Tab-separated table of C-alpha atoms in Angstrom:
chain	number	residue	atom	x	y	z
M	1	UNK	CA	-1.400	-23.292	11.376
M	2	UNK	CA	-3.150	-21.856	14.397
M	3	UNK	CA	-6.491	-20.639	15.574
M	4	UNK	CA	-7.563	-18.821	18.675
M	5	UNK	CA	-9.971	-16.459	20.313
M	6	UNK	CA	-9.817	-13.877	23.057
M	7	UNK	CA	-11.902	-13.746	26.189
M	8	UNK	CA	-11.559	-11.465	29.197
M	9	UNK	CA	-8.181	-12.064	30.771
M	10	UNK	CA	-7.052	-14.829	28.417
M	11	UNK	CA	-6.065	-15.695	24.875
M	12	UNK	CA	-6.116	-19.308	23.689
M	13	UNK	CA	-4.144	-20.516	20.666
M	14	UNK	CA	-4.074	-24.054	19.269
M	15	UNK	CA	-1.181	-25.129	17.065
M	16	UNK	CA	-0.746	-28.097	14.699
M	17	UNK	CA	2.689	-29.615	15.231
M	18	UNK	CA	6.076	-28.175	16.067
M	19	UNK	CA	7.266	-26.082	18.984
M	20	UNK	CA	5.813	-22.677	19.749
M	21	UNK	CA	8.624	-20.118	20.009
M	22	UNK	CA	7.836	-16.813	21.664
M	23	UNK	CA	9.685	-13.519	21.766
M	24	UNK	CA	8.568	-10.972	24.314
M	25	UNK	CA	9.483	-7.322	23.772
M	26	UNK	CA	8.615	-5.000	26.631
M	27	UNK	CA	8.594	-1.221	26.692
M	28	UNK	CA	7.025	1.793	25.048
M	29	UNK	CA	5.356	1.360	21.640
M	30	UNK	CA	8.476	2.822	20.037
M	31	UNK	CA	10.678	0.332	21.886
M	32	UNK	CA	8.460	-2.603	20.953
M	33	UNK	CA	8.480	-1.665	17.258
M	34	UNK	CA	12.238	-1.228	17.366
M	35	UNK	CA	12.559	-4.710	18.875
M	36	UNK	CA	10.191	-6.181	16.308
M	37	UNK	CA	12.247	-4.594	13.540
M	38	UNK	CA	15.399	-6.116	14.999
M	39	UNK	CA	13.722	-9.549	14.849
M	40	UNK	CA	12.014	-9.364	11.454
M	41	UNK	CA	13.982	-6.764	9.511
M	42	UNK	CA	14.062	-3.056	8.823
M	43	UNK	CA	11.399	-1.624	6.476
M	44	UNK	CA	12.463	-1.019	2.901
M	45	UNK	CA	12.994	2.611	2.019
M	46	UNK	CA	10.573	3.509	-0.797
M	47	UNK	CA	11.742	5.743	-3.639
M	48	UNK	CA	10.812	9.372	-3.123
M	49	UNK	CA	8.300	9.261	-5.998
M	50	UNK	CA	6.392	6.417	-4.295
M	51	UNK	CA	5.369	8.919	-1.605
M	52	UNK	CA	3.475	11.018	-4.136
M	53	UNK	CA	-0.149	10.692	-5.354
M	54	UNK	CA	-0.911	7.554	-7.369
M	55	UNK	CA	-3.787	6.441	-9.577
M	56	UNK	CA	-4.886	2.968	-10.643
M	57	UNK	CA	-7.852	1.243	-12.216
M	58	UNK	CA	-8.661	-2.267	-13.294
M	59	UNK	CA	-9.721	-1.399	-16.796
M	60	UNK	CA	-7.205	0.938	-18.461
M	61	UNK	CA	-7.964	-0.599	-21.812
M	62	UNK	CA	-5.393	1.111	-24.017
M	63	UNK	CA	-2.538	3.574	-24.345
M	64	UNK	CA	-5.109	6.194	-25.336
M	65	UNK	CA	-6.992	5.696	-22.079
M	66	UNK	CA	-3.783	6.059	-20.068
M	67	UNK	CA	-2.910	9.266	-21.891
M	68	UNK	CA	-6.429	10.581	-21.366
M	69	UNK	CA	-6.305	9.999	-17.601
M	70	UNK	CA	-2.817	11.438	-17.148
M	71	UNK	CA	-3.789	14.349	-19.383
M	72	UNK	CA	-6.831	14.941	-17.196
M	73	UNK	CA	-4.588	15.404	-14.179
M	74	UNK	CA	-2.230	17.716	-16.029
M	75	UNK	CA	-4.959	19.821	-17.682
M	76	UNK	CA	-6.467	20.504	-14.285
M	77	UNK	CA	-3.147	21.239	-12.618
M	78	UNK	CA	-3.375	18.187	-10.341
M	79	UNK	CA	-0.143	16.511	-9.213
M	80	UNK	CA	0.298	12.832	-10.103
M	81	UNK	CA	3.433	10.748	-9.494
M	82	UNK	CA	2.442	7.205	-10.431
M	83	UNK	CA	-0.039	5.375	-12.645
M	84	UNK	CA	-0.633	1.615	-12.205
M	85	UNK	CA	-1.513	-0.896	-14.916
M	86	UNK	CA	-3.689	-3.821	-13.825
M	87	UNK	CA	-4.116	-7.266	-15.411
M	88	UNK	CA	-5.952	-5.882	-18.442
M	89	UNK	CA	-2.690	-4.680	-20.008
M	90	UNK	CA	-1.463	-8.276	-20.246
M	91	UNK	CA	-1.896	-10.503	-23.297
M	92	UNK	CA	-4.671	-12.852	-22.213
M	93	UNK	CA	-3.904	-12.031	-18.550
M	94	UNK	CA	-0.586	-13.909	-18.855
M	95	UNK	CA	2.081	-12.567	-16.516
M	96	UNK	CA	5.140	-10.811	-18.029
M	97	UNK	CA	3.393	-10.106	-21.343
M	98	UNK	CA	1.811	-7.078	-23.046
M	99	UNK	CA	-1.301	-6.881	-25.203
M	100	UNK	CA	0.274	-5.354	-28.330
M	101	UNK	CA	-3.042	-4.342	-29.844
M	102	UNK	CA	-4.006	-2.102	-26.935
M	103	UNK	CA	-0.444	-1.154	-25.901
M	104	UNK	CA	1.568	-1.254	-29.146
M	105	UNK	CA	4.595	0.596	-27.731
M	106	UNK	CA	4.598	0.458	-23.956
M	107	UNK	CA	8.270	1.524	-23.550
M	108	UNK	CA	7.592	4.689	-25.572
M	109	UNK	CA	4.488	5.406	-23.484
M	110	UNK	CA	6.449	4.934	-20.269
M	111	UNK	CA	9.186	7.274	-21.514
M	112	UNK	CA	6.591	9.870	-22.509
M	113	UNK	CA	4.918	9.731	-19.093
M	114	UNK	CA	8.258	9.755	-17.294
M	115	UNK	CA	9.070	13.004	-19.074
M	116	UNK	CA	5.858	14.378	-17.599
M	117	UNK	CA	6.845	13.232	-14.094
M	118	UNK	CA	4.631	10.131	-14.006
M	119	UNK	CA	6.011	6.633	-13.396
M	120	UNK	CA	4.363	3.362	-14.391
M	121	UNK	CA	3.858	0.489	-11.945
M	122	UNK	CA	2.926	-3.005	-13.139
M	123	UNK	CA	0.783	-5.607	-11.449
M	124	UNK	CA	2.443	-9.048	-11.222
M	125	UNK	CA	0.544	-12.208	-10.280
M	126	UNK	CA	2.290	-15.456	-9.300
M	127	UNK	CA	0.049	-17.770	-11.346
M	128	UNK	CA	1.572	-18.832	-14.692
M	129	UNK	CA	-0.608	-20.014	-17.557
M	130	UNK	CA	-0.102	-23.768	-17.941
M	131	UNK	CA	0.372	-23.737	-21.685
M	132	UNK	CA	3.371	-24.885	-23.723
M	133	UNK	CA	4.614	-21.930	-25.720
M	134	UNK	CA	4.109	-19.511	-22.856
M	135	UNK	CA	7.647	-18.252	-22.196
M	136	UNK	CA	7.346	-18.197	-18.403
M	137	UNK	CA	5.789	-21.669	-18.315
M	138	UNK	CA	8.431	-23.137	-20.602
M	139	UNK	CA	11.421	-21.639	-18.792
M	140	UNK	CA	9.914	-22.498	-15.418
M	141	UNK	CA	9.689	-26.177	-16.290
M	142	UNK	CA	13.445	-26.160	-16.942
M	143	UNK	CA	14.419	-24.609	-13.596
M	144	UNK	CA	16.429	-26.824	-11.269
M	145	UNK	CA	16.004	-30.580	-11.090
M	146	UNK	CA	12.207	-30.730	-10.905
M	147	UNK	CA	11.072	-27.422	-12.395
M	148	UNK	CA	9.892	-24.265	-10.680
M	149	UNK	CA	6.266	-25.145	-9.996
M	150	UNK	CA	4.541	-26.508	-6.913
M	151	UNK	CA	3.792	-30.266	-7.056
M	152	UNK	CA	1.466	-32.576	-5.196
M	153	UNK	CA	2.418	-35.554	-3.040
M	154	UNK	CA	2.617	-37.777	-6.152
M	155	UNK	CA	5.007	-35.418	-7.903
M	156	UNK	CA	2.453	-33.961	-10.316
M	157	UNK	CA	2.416	-30.204	-10.924
M	158	UNK	CA	-0.527	-28.599	-9.137
M	159	UNK	CA	-2.879	-26.840	-11.551
M	160	UNK	CA	-5.312	-24.156	-10.398
M	161	UNK	CA	-7.622	-21.661	-12.038
M	162	UNK	CA	-6.780	-17.931	-12.141
M	163	UNK	CA	-7.299	-15.087	-14.636
M	164	UNK	CA	-5.438	-16.711	-17.591
M	165	UNK	CA	-7.270	-20.044	-17.095
M	166	UNK	CA	-5.434	-23.181	-16.005
M	167	UNK	CA	-2.322	-22.063	-14.097
M	168	UNK	CA	0.670	-23.395	-12.193
M	169	UNK	CA	2.409	-21.780	-9.228
M	170	UNK	CA	6.114	-21.084	-8.686
M	171	UNK	CA	7.472	-22.456	-5.416
M	172	UNK	CA	9.000	-19.305	-3.977
M	173	UNK	CA	10.206	-21.230	-0.914
M	174	UNK	CA	12.957	-22.617	-3.182
M	175	UNK	CA	15.985	-20.242	-3.520
M	176	UNK	CA	16.621	-21.460	-7.073
M	177	UNK	CA	13.059	-20.594	-8.056
M	178	UNK	CA	13.342	-17.161	-6.441
M	179	UNK	CA	16.453	-16.419	-8.482
M	180	UNK	CA	14.688	-17.462	-11.681
M	181	UNK	CA	11.540	-15.469	-10.891
M	182	UNK	CA	13.548	-12.383	-9.955
M	183	UNK	CA	15.282	-12.490	-13.341
M	184	UNK	CA	11.890	-12.266	-15.089
M	185	UNK	CA	11.416	-8.690	-13.865
M	186	UNK	CA	13.936	-7.650	-16.525
M	187	UNK	CA	11.016	-7.826	-18.951
M	188	UNK	CA	9.004	-5.381	-16.789
M	189	UNK	CA	11.918	-2.942	-16.572
M	190	UNK	CA	12.427	-3.161	-20.331
M	191	UNK	CA	8.766	-2.207	-20.789
M	192	UNK	CA	9.451	0.968	-18.832
M	193	UNK	CA	7.906	0.099	-15.476
M	194	UNK	CA	9.447	1.683	-12.382
M	195	UNK	CA	7.769	-0.464	-9.738
M	196	UNK	CA	5.851	-3.658	-9.052
M	197	UNK	CA	2.492	-4.450	-7.459
M	198	UNK	CA	2.049	-8.083	-6.352
M	199	UNK	CA	-1.519	-9.388	-6.365
M	200	UNK	CA	-3.380	-12.722	-6.025
M	201	UNK	CA	-0.417	-14.056	-4.047
M	202	UNK	CA	-2.079	-15.738	-1.068
M	203	UNK	CA	-1.875	-17.674	-3.501
M	204	UNK	CA	-5.346	-17.692	-5.073
M	205	UNK	CA	-6.952	-20.409	-7.115
M	206	UNK	CA	-10.574	-20.258	-8.233
M	207	UNK	CA	-10.593	-24.062	-8.380
M	208	UNK	CA	-12.394	-25.950	-5.605
M	209	UNK	CA	-9.526	-27.328	-3.508
M	210	UNK	CA	-11.609	-26.728	-0.376
M	211	UNK	CA	-10.037	-23.307	0.182
M	212	UNK	CA	-9.576	-20.680	-2.559
M	213	UNK	CA	-5.848	-21.495	-2.581
M	214	UNK	CA	-3.591	-24.481	-3.184
M	215	UNK	CA	-4.476	-27.884	-1.717
M	216	UNK	CA	-3.020	-28.458	1.726
M	217	UNK	CA	-1.181	-31.532	0.442
M	218	UNK	CA	0.805	-29.513	-2.121
M	219	UNK	CA	4.545	-29.926	-1.557
M	220	UNK	CA	7.073	-27.096	-1.133
M	221	UNK	CA	10.858	-26.951	-0.822
M	222	UNK	CA	10.690	-24.667	2.262
M	223	UNK	CA	14.368	-23.679	2.065
M	224	UNK	CA	15.375	-27.366	1.855
M	225	UNK	CA	13.368	-28.615	4.845
M	226	UNK	CA	10.421	-29.774	2.725
M	227	UNK	CA	6.792	-29.662	3.762
M	228	UNK	CA	3.239	-29.210	2.602
M	229	UNK	CA	1.116	-26.162	1.914
M	230	UNK	CA	-0.019	-25.914	5.535
M	231	UNK	CA	3.514	-24.767	6.317
M	232	UNK	CA	4.087	-22.780	3.131
M	233	UNK	CA	0.800	-20.901	2.750
M	234	UNK	CA	1.483	-18.003	5.124
M	235	UNK	CA	5.015	-17.396	3.838
M	236	UNK	CA	4.246	-17.832	0.131
M	237	UNK	CA	3.691	-14.141	-0.590
M	238	UNK	CA	6.625	-13.174	1.645
M	239	UNK	CA	8.920	-15.392	-0.406
M	240	UNK	CA	7.485	-13.979	-3.638
M	241	UNK	CA	8.190	-10.458	-2.390
M	242	UNK	CA	11.747	-11.485	-1.612
M	243	UNK	CA	12.152	-12.921	-5.104
M	244	UNK	CA	10.859	-9.728	-6.711
M	245	UNK	CA	12.772	-7.329	-4.492
M	246	UNK	CA	16.092	-9.133	-4.841
M	247	UNK	CA	15.566	-9.520	-8.574
M	248	UNK	CA	14.909	-5.805	-9.030
M	249	UNK	CA	17.945	-4.977	-6.914
M	250	UNK	CA	20.181	-7.210	-9.053
M	251	UNK	CA	18.783	-5.849	-12.303
M	252	UNK	CA	18.923	-2.177	-11.296
M	253	UNK	CA	21.241	-1.819	-8.269
M	254	UNK	CA	21.453	1.963	-8.561
M	255	UNK	CA	17.738	2.396	-7.726
M	256	UNK	CA	15.693	1.530	-4.658
M	257	UNK	CA	13.116	-1.101	-5.667
M	258	UNK	CA	9.456	-0.197	-5.296
M	259	UNK	CA	7.282	-3.161	-4.499
M	260	UNK	CA	4.061	-3.645	-2.572
M	261	UNK	CA	2.032	-6.773	-2.076
M	262	UNK	CA	-1.533	-7.815	-1.300
M	263	UNK	CA	-0.326	-10.558	1.037
M	264	UNK	CA	2.665	-11.177	3.228
M	265	UNK	CA	3.958	-12.347	6.577
M	266	UNK	CA	6.153	-11.131	9.398
M	267	UNK	CA	9.125	-9.447	7.751
M	268	UNK	CA	7.375	-8.415	4.530
M	269	UNK	CA	8.374	-4.837	5.336
M	270	UNK	CA	11.939	-5.739	4.265
M	271	UNK	CA	10.736	-5.775	0.680
M	272	UNK	CA	8.013	-3.137	0.597
M	273	UNK	CA	4.496	-2.501	1.804
M	274	UNK	CA	0.907	-3.480	1.236
M	275	UNK	CA	-2.551	-2.045	0.647
M	276	UNK	CA	-6.100	-2.723	1.702
M	277	UNK	CA	-6.956	-5.200	-1.013
M	278	UNK	CA	-10.505	-5.046	-2.320
M	279	UNK	CA	-11.986	-2.827	0.388
M	280	UNK	CA	-15.722	-2.361	-0.050
M	281	UNK	CA	-17.062	1.034	-1.076
M	282	UNK	CA	-19.024	2.579	1.786
M	283	UNK	CA	-18.529	4.487	5.013
M	284	UNK	CA	-17.607	1.272	6.903
M	285	UNK	CA	-14.890	0.658	4.303
M	286	UNK	CA	-13.557	4.169	4.855
M	287	UNK	CA	-13.358	3.593	8.612
M	288	UNK	CA	-11.740	0.185	8.082
M	289	UNK	CA	-9.096	1.846	5.882
M	290	UNK	CA	-7.753	3.831	8.828
M	291	UNK	CA	-7.864	0.814	11.147
M	292	UNK	CA	-5.930	-1.244	8.607
M	293	UNK	CA	-3.109	1.268	8.203
M	294	UNK	CA	-2.830	1.798	11.966
M	295	UNK	CA	-2.794	-1.944	12.616
M	296	UNK	CA	-0.246	-2.685	9.916
M	297	UNK	CA	2.036	0.031	11.267
M	298	UNK	CA	1.897	-1.524	14.729
M	299	UNK	CA	2.721	-4.907	13.144
M	300	UNK	CA	5.910	-3.543	11.590
M	301	UNK	CA	4.602	-2.693	8.088
M	302	UNK	CA	4.734	1.114	7.922
M	303	UNK	CA	4.065	1.665	4.186
M	304	UNK	CA	0.412	0.990	3.333
M	305	UNK	CA	-2.834	2.594	2.261
M	306	UNK	CA	-6.351	1.793	0.986
M	307	UNK	CA	-8.040	1.897	-2.380
M	308	UNK	CA	-9.257	5.484	-2.108
M	309	UNK	CA	-12.968	5.530	-2.875
M	310	UNK	CA	-13.252	1.783	-2.304
M	311	UNK	CA	-12.538	-0.983	-4.793
M	312	UNK	CA	-16.095	-1.731	-5.828
M	313	UNK	CA	-19.275	0.277	-6.207
M	314	UNK	CA	-20.000	3.926	-6.790
M	315	UNK	CA	-19.089	6.259	-3.908
M	316	UNK	CA	-21.106	9.380	-3.319
M	317	UNK	CA	-19.212	12.644	-3.884
M	318	UNK	CA	-18.985	13.204	-0.119
M	319	UNK	CA	-17.704	9.682	0.594
M	320	UNK	CA	-15.117	9.919	-2.183
M	321	UNK	CA	-13.895	13.286	-0.943
M	322	UNK	CA	-13.572	12.206	2.683
M	323	UNK	CA	-11.719	9.059	1.566
M	324	UNK	CA	-9.463	11.167	-0.631
M	325	UNK	CA	-8.674	13.538	2.247
M	326	UNK	CA	-7.777	10.610	4.491
M	327	UNK	CA	-5.681	8.954	1.768
M	328	UNK	CA	-3.708	12.159	1.285
M	329	UNK	CA	-2.425	11.724	4.852
M	330	UNK	CA	-1.410	8.054	4.519
M	331	UNK	CA	1.894	6.634	3.203
M	332	UNK	CA	0.478	4.900	0.094
M	333	UNK	CA	-1.910	7.422	-1.455
M	334	UNK	CA	-3.638	5.625	-4.342
M	335	UNK	CA	-7.049	5.848	-5.956
M	336	UNK	CA	-8.148	2.502	-7.391
M	337	UNK	CA	-11.308	0.688	-8.459
M	338	UNK	CA	-12.644	-2.414	-10.168
M	339	UNK	CA	-13.410	-2.618	-13.862
M	340	UNK	CA	-17.171	-2.514	-13.224
M	341	UNK	CA	-17.039	0.194	-10.530
M	342	UNK	CA	-17.310	3.946	-10.848
M	343	UNK	CA	-14.446	6.181	-11.880
M	344	UNK	CA	-12.021	7.444	-9.254
M	345	UNK	CA	-10.523	10.525	-10.961
M	346	UNK	CA	-11.110	13.612	-8.780
M	347	UNK	CA	-12.977	15.442	-11.561
M	348	UNK	CA	-15.570	12.646	-11.863
M	349	UNK	CA	-17.501	13.950	-8.838
M	350	UNK	CA	-18.232	17.523	-9.789
M	351	UNK	CA	-16.446	20.876	-9.475
M	352	UNK	CA	-16.764	21.217	-5.688
M	353	UNK	CA	-15.152	17.835	-5.013
M	354	UNK	CA	-12.471	18.601	-7.589
M	355	UNK	CA	-11.443	21.816	-5.870
M	356	UNK	CA	-11.353	20.226	-2.424
M	357	UNK	CA	-9.428	17.224	-3.789
M	358	UNK	CA	-6.998	19.656	-5.412
M	359	UNK	CA	-6.361	21.244	-2.014
M	360	UNK	CA	-5.627	17.805	-0.524
M	361	UNK	CA	-3.228	16.993	-3.366
M	362	UNK	CA	-1.426	20.317	-3.029
M	363	UNK	CA	-1.040	19.802	0.721
M	364	UNK	CA	0.283	16.277	0.165
M	365	UNK	CA	2.876	17.624	-2.226
M	366	UNK	CA	3.782	20.369	0.256
M	367	UNK	CA	4.321	17.730	2.960
M	368	UNK	CA	6.331	15.450	0.664
M	369	UNK	CA	9.650	16.174	2.462
M	370	UNK	CA	7.965	15.270	5.748
M	371	UNK	CA	6.820	11.914	4.337
M	372	UNK	CA	10.348	11.265	3.063
M	373	UNK	CA	11.664	12.014	6.557
M	374	UNK	CA	9.126	9.604	8.064
M	375	UNK	CA	10.236	6.889	5.649
M	376	UNK	CA	13.804	7.233	6.925
M	377	UNK	CA	12.602	7.197	10.540
M	378	UNK	CA	10.699	3.974	9.808
M	379	UNK	CA	13.785	2.455	8.196
M	380	UNK	CA	16.001	3.323	11.158
M	381	UNK	CA	13.634	2.658	14.064
M	382	UNK	CA	10.613	0.702	12.843
M	383	UNK	CA	8.286	3.519	13.948
M	384	UNK	CA	5.352	3.797	11.507
M	385	UNK	CA	4.404	6.951	9.652
M	386	UNK	CA	0.824	6.564	10.955
M	387	UNK	CA	0.603	6.100	14.731
M	388	UNK	CA	-2.270	5.805	17.200
M	389	UNK	CA	-2.876	8.913	19.297
M	390	UNK	CA	-1.746	6.920	22.377
M	391	UNK	CA	1.710	6.341	20.857
M	392	UNK	CA	3.436	8.581	23.409
M	393	UNK	CA	1.092	7.797	26.316
M	394	UNK	CA	-0.107	4.171	26.097
M	395	UNK	CA	-1.312	4.246	29.698
M	396	UNK	CA	-3.982	6.881	29.037
M	397	UNK	CA	-7.250	5.007	28.542
M	398	UNK	CA	-9.055	7.876	26.827
M	399	UNK	CA	-6.358	7.924	24.139
M	400	UNK	CA	-6.404	4.128	23.789
M	401	UNK	CA	-10.113	4.287	23.043
M	402	UNK	CA	-9.652	6.872	20.271
M	403	UNK	CA	-9.975	5.092	16.918
M	404	UNK	CA	-10.983	7.954	14.632
M	405	UNK	CA	-7.775	10.041	14.614
M	406	UNK	CA	-4.055	9.389	14.312
M	407	UNK	CA	-0.609	10.898	14.588
M	408	UNK	CA	1.357	11.395	11.381
M	409	UNK	CA	4.879	11.111	12.697
M	410	UNK	CA	5.428	12.983	15.948
M	411	UNK	CA	4.441	16.407	14.615
M	412	UNK	CA	0.902	16.191	13.220
M	413	UNK	CA	-2.445	14.918	14.463
M	414	UNK	CA	-4.980	14.127	11.742
M	415	UNK	CA	-8.710	13.863	12.513
M	416	UNK	CA	-10.399	12.487	9.370
M	417	UNK	CA	-14.145	12.574	8.816
M	418	UNK	CA	-15.482	9.013	8.765
M	419	UNK	CA	-19.251	9.625	8.772
M	420	UNK	CA	-21.606	11.429	6.367
M	421	UNK	CA	-22.814	14.944	7.074
M	422	UNK	CA	-20.090	15.821	9.592
M	423	UNK	CA	-18.888	19.423	9.471
M	424	UNK	CA	-17.588	19.687	13.037
M	425	UNK	CA	-16.090	16.916	15.113
M	426	UNK	CA	-14.588	16.097	18.486
M	427	UNK	CA	-10.853	15.435	18.638
M	428	UNK	CA	-9.100	13.717	21.537
M	429	UNK	CA	-5.762	15.466	22.149
M	430	UNK	CA	-2.666	14.063	23.827
M	431	UNK	CA	-0.893	16.247	26.361
M	432	UNK	CA	0.553	19.543	25.142
M	433	UNK	CA	-0.432	22.447	22.923
M	434	UNK	CA	-1.698	21.814	19.402
M	435	UNK	CA	-2.216	24.328	16.586
M	436	UNK	CA	-4.800	24.099	13.825
M	437	UNK	CA	-2.575	24.138	10.732
M	438	UNK	CA	-5.089	26.228	8.750
M	439	UNK	CA	-6.326	28.789	11.286
M	440	UNK	CA	-3.357	28.740	13.683
M	441	UNK	CA	-5.761	28.440	16.609
M	442	UNK	CA	-4.156	26.752	19.645
M	443	UNK	CA	-5.743	23.954	21.661
M	444	UNK	CA	-4.567	22.573	24.986
M	445	UNK	CA	-4.338	18.860	25.731
M	446	UNK	CA	-4.948	16.454	27.225
M	447	UNK	CA	-8.653	16.504	26.654
M	448	UNK	CA	-11.306	16.631	23.980
M	449	UNK	CA	-11.968	19.666	21.804
M	450	UNK	CA	-14.429	20.503	19.027
M	451	UNK	CA	-12.910	21.569	15.713
M	452	UNK	CA	-14.352	22.598	12.369
M	453	UNK	CA	-14.309	19.968	9.629
M	454	UNK	CA	-15.817	21.605	6.538
M	455	UNK	CA	-16.018	19.724	3.256
M	456	UNK	CA	-12.931	21.601	2.134
M	457	UNK	CA	-10.593	19.884	4.613
M	458	UNK	CA	-10.176	17.559	7.560
M	459	UNK	CA	-8.686	18.878	10.805
M	460	UNK	CA	-4.894	18.657	11.021
M	461	UNK	CA	-3.187	19.890	14.170
M	462	UNK	CA	0.528	20.519	14.680
M	463	UNK	CA	2.264	19.828	17.969
M	464	UNK	CA	3.735	22.934	19.592
M	465	UNK	CA	7.467	23.026	18.996
M	466	UNK	CA	7.286	20.792	15.916
M	467	UNK	CA	9.670	21.493	13.058
M	468	UNK	CA	8.288	20.091	9.802
M	469	UNK	CA	10.223	19.925	6.526
M	470	UNK	CA	7.950	21.094	3.702
M	471	UNK	CA	8.152	22.021	0.031
M	472	UNK	CA	7.990	25.760	-0.479
M	473	UNK	CA	5.978	27.613	-3.088
M	474	UNK	CA	9.036	27.675	-5.361
M	475	UNK	CA	9.547	23.929	-4.938
M	476	UNK	CA	12.536	24.382	-2.661
M	477	UNK	CA	12.872	23.065	0.894
M	478	UNK	CA	11.573	24.999	3.872
M	479	UNK	CA	11.119	24.351	7.573
M	480	UNK	CA	7.759	25.013	9.178
M	481	UNK	CA	8.153	25.748	12.886
M	482	UNK	CA	5.071	25.590	15.087
M	483	UNK	CA	5.569	28.020	17.959
M	484	UNK	CA	3.735	31.112	19.266
M	485	UNK	CA	3.928	33.790	16.608
M	486	UNK	CA	4.679	37.356	17.719
M	487	UNK	CA	1.559	39.485	18.046
M	488	UNK	CA	-0.961	36.642	17.604
M	489	UNK	CA	-2.439	33.798	19.574
M	490	UNK	CA	-1.838	31.228	16.849
M	491	UNK	CA	1.345	29.662	15.599
M	492	UNK	CA	3.241	28.595	12.525
M	493	UNK	CA	6.407	30.329	11.429
M	494	UNK	CA	8.079	29.338	8.164
M	495	UNK	CA	11.851	29.831	8.057
């Protein structure tokens, strides 16, 4: 465990026990990320469909509700790749179960949606209901010599409080437990799910242990070294992600696993990505969403995104739209909200928002090949999809101070709208020529320029000379080349 604070010219860190090992990687941002990847592992390559638009809600109460939401996208001609089921589809919130009254034939539903181009992703929590007769609890008690669940210093199984009630916690720092847990995902695949969403895996307990997690005295295997929860806490979710990823790979080796997690540690990118967690609905939450994705990318986790619209509350139409437009330019593009929050379907905010959201969805689908390319770049080099504008010029202070725009790969600069009422905004440009991707108007950097930001779109600029793989009108591949076009001052030739 450690704590610290920064002050001008210094950073102080205090550690409890053990040596402090440091690795220093020097160079450009690209070189540093490549070195970090060499130390902690290359990012997992997400399936192509995981780079499409996704929709989730805590509160899809039945198969009929799922069909209604997916039908709403299809009736309005809106693309949708993935729909997520939260804890409410479980039987009494118990992991690896299905409420048969509300979802009587989940495999048939999944097959039906898959035929319509929509995949299902399931939430998975680590907490297991401590109740004899629960299949996961019963099989977990028989794992290994002492069972699969975390124990206290006296050898008693630690019991916490989570959604199902009294719960126990698998010790994912034990390889035997990871193998057992990974085998449980066979039930999820049999239900028709194509991917997994790990939640509550800090791990969380609502019981009063002092912290909303396991007691510090709880004992863990820690790969055979043994230790208490002070050592295991930060790596708990990482080890759970490893268990899930390796289990999915064993069960379905012909497919790339899709997994993302609320919590993790250095190296979590080997198994998937993450998201914002329960980001608050409001303009500060929108701004924090961009900061989170940028920061995670610089920490070696390139695949992430926020709950578009915020997790709680009721966003205004303008806030929802601006969040949606930002989300359409981030790796994980997912609308999501709490059970007692407002709806997040694009048509819930009126016809104007719907049409502008449609444009963002269509553009995301058009750029799908570019996102796939960025996923491979991240896998090979560690470079994130979403990069700060100073990525290529870290010594330029004006770029370092720019926190309201970002580079999407090396070809595009995105300037989202993060405040209400903005219809025109300043954009700080790196060196070179940049073209407005809608009007074709060129801008010269370095420097600051004013660009239009109507409700219908956020400014996106293409770097001169960029070649961007896109999806053509017929669905086939095309290359978009940004160079001076004959007879005009703008750019953008499609070949």
